[in-house]
Coordinates of C-alpha atoms in Angstrom, one line a residue:
M219 CA 117.6 117.4 95.1
P220 CA 116.2 114.0 93.9
T221 CA 113.1 113.8 91.8
V222 CA 110.8 110.8 91.8
S223 CA 112.3 109.7 88.5
G224 CA 115.7 109.5 90.2
R225 CA 117.2 112.5 88.3
P226 CA 119.1 114.9 90.6
V227 CA 118.4 118.6 90.3
P228 CA 120.8 121.2 91.5
I229 CA 119.5 123.3 94.4
E230 CA 120.3 126.5 92.4
Q231 CA 118.0 125.3 89.6
V232 CA 115.2 124.6 92.1
A233 CA 115.7 128.1 93.7
Q234 CA 115.6 129.8 90.2
R235 CA 112.3 128.0 89.4
C236 CA 110.8 129.0 92.7
R237 CA 111.8 132.7 92.1
Q238 CA 110.1 132.5 88.7
G239 CA 106.8 131.6 90.5
R240 CA 106.8 127.9 89.9
D241 CA 105.4 125.6 92.6
L242 CA 107.6 123.1 94.3
V243 CA 105.8 119.9 93.8
Y244 CA 106.8 117.1 96.2
T245 CA 105.9 113.8 97.6
W246 CA 107.2 111.8 100.6
P247 CA 109.7 109.1 99.4
H248 CA 107.6 106.3 100.6
Q249 CA 104.7 107.5 98.4
A250 CA 106.8 108.1 95.3
E251 CA 105.6 105.0 93.4
S252 CA 102.1 106.5 93.5
V253 CA 103.2 109.5 91.4
A254 CA 102.1 109.2 87.7
P255 CA 105.0 108.5 85.3
A256 CA 104.1 111.7 83.3
I257 CA 105.1 114.0 86.2
Q258 CA 107.8 112.0 88.0
A259 CA 110.6 114.1 86.6
R260 CA 109.0 117.3 88.0
V261 CA 108.2 116.0 91.5
Y262 CA 110.7 116.0 94.3
A263 CA 110.9 113.1 96.7
L264 CA 111.5 114.8 100.1
W265 CA 111.2 113.8 103.7
P266 CA 109.5 116.4 106.0
S267 CA 112.8 117.5 107.5
E268 CA 114.2 118.0 104.0
L269 CA 111.2 120.1 103.0
A270 CA 111.5 122.2 106.1
L271 CA 115.2 122.9 105.4
L272 CA 114.4 123.7 101.7
Q273 CA 111.8 126.2 102.8
K274 CA 114.3 128.0 105.0
A275 CA 116.9 128.0 102.2
I276 CA 114.4 129.1 99.5
P277 CA 111.8 131.4 101.1
E278 CA 110.0 131.8 97.7
A279 CA 109.2 128.1 97.6
R280 CA 105.5 127.2 97.4
P281 CA 105.4 123.5 98.3
V282 CA 102.4 121.7 96.7
P283 CA 101.9 118.0 97.4
A284 CA 101.9 115.9 94.3
R285 CA 98.6 114.3 95.3
A286 CA 97.0 117.8 94.7
R287 CA 98.2 117.5 91.1
R288 CA 97.4 113.9 90.5
E289 CA 97.3 113.0 86.8
P290 CA 95.8 109.7 85.8
A291 CA 98.3 106.9 85.4
V292 CA 98.5 105.3 82.0
R293 CA 97.1 101.8 82.1
A294 CA 98.2 99.0 79.8
S295 CA 95.4 97.6 77.6

């Protein structure tokens, strides 16, 4: 699965994290540039159809939109 930072994460690793109770933080690919750099490696860029398939494959997944966890972007001085 692709993260916003471009790093692919194996589905098995995502499933393990979900089983451990971690949220599945996602954003739609066309909104990826609005995700703060500090959390891009932990946010998955998924289309709605991909999210639906993922929820079927990993019933423990708790999808949370990245905008619900928005961290302030670092601004250059």
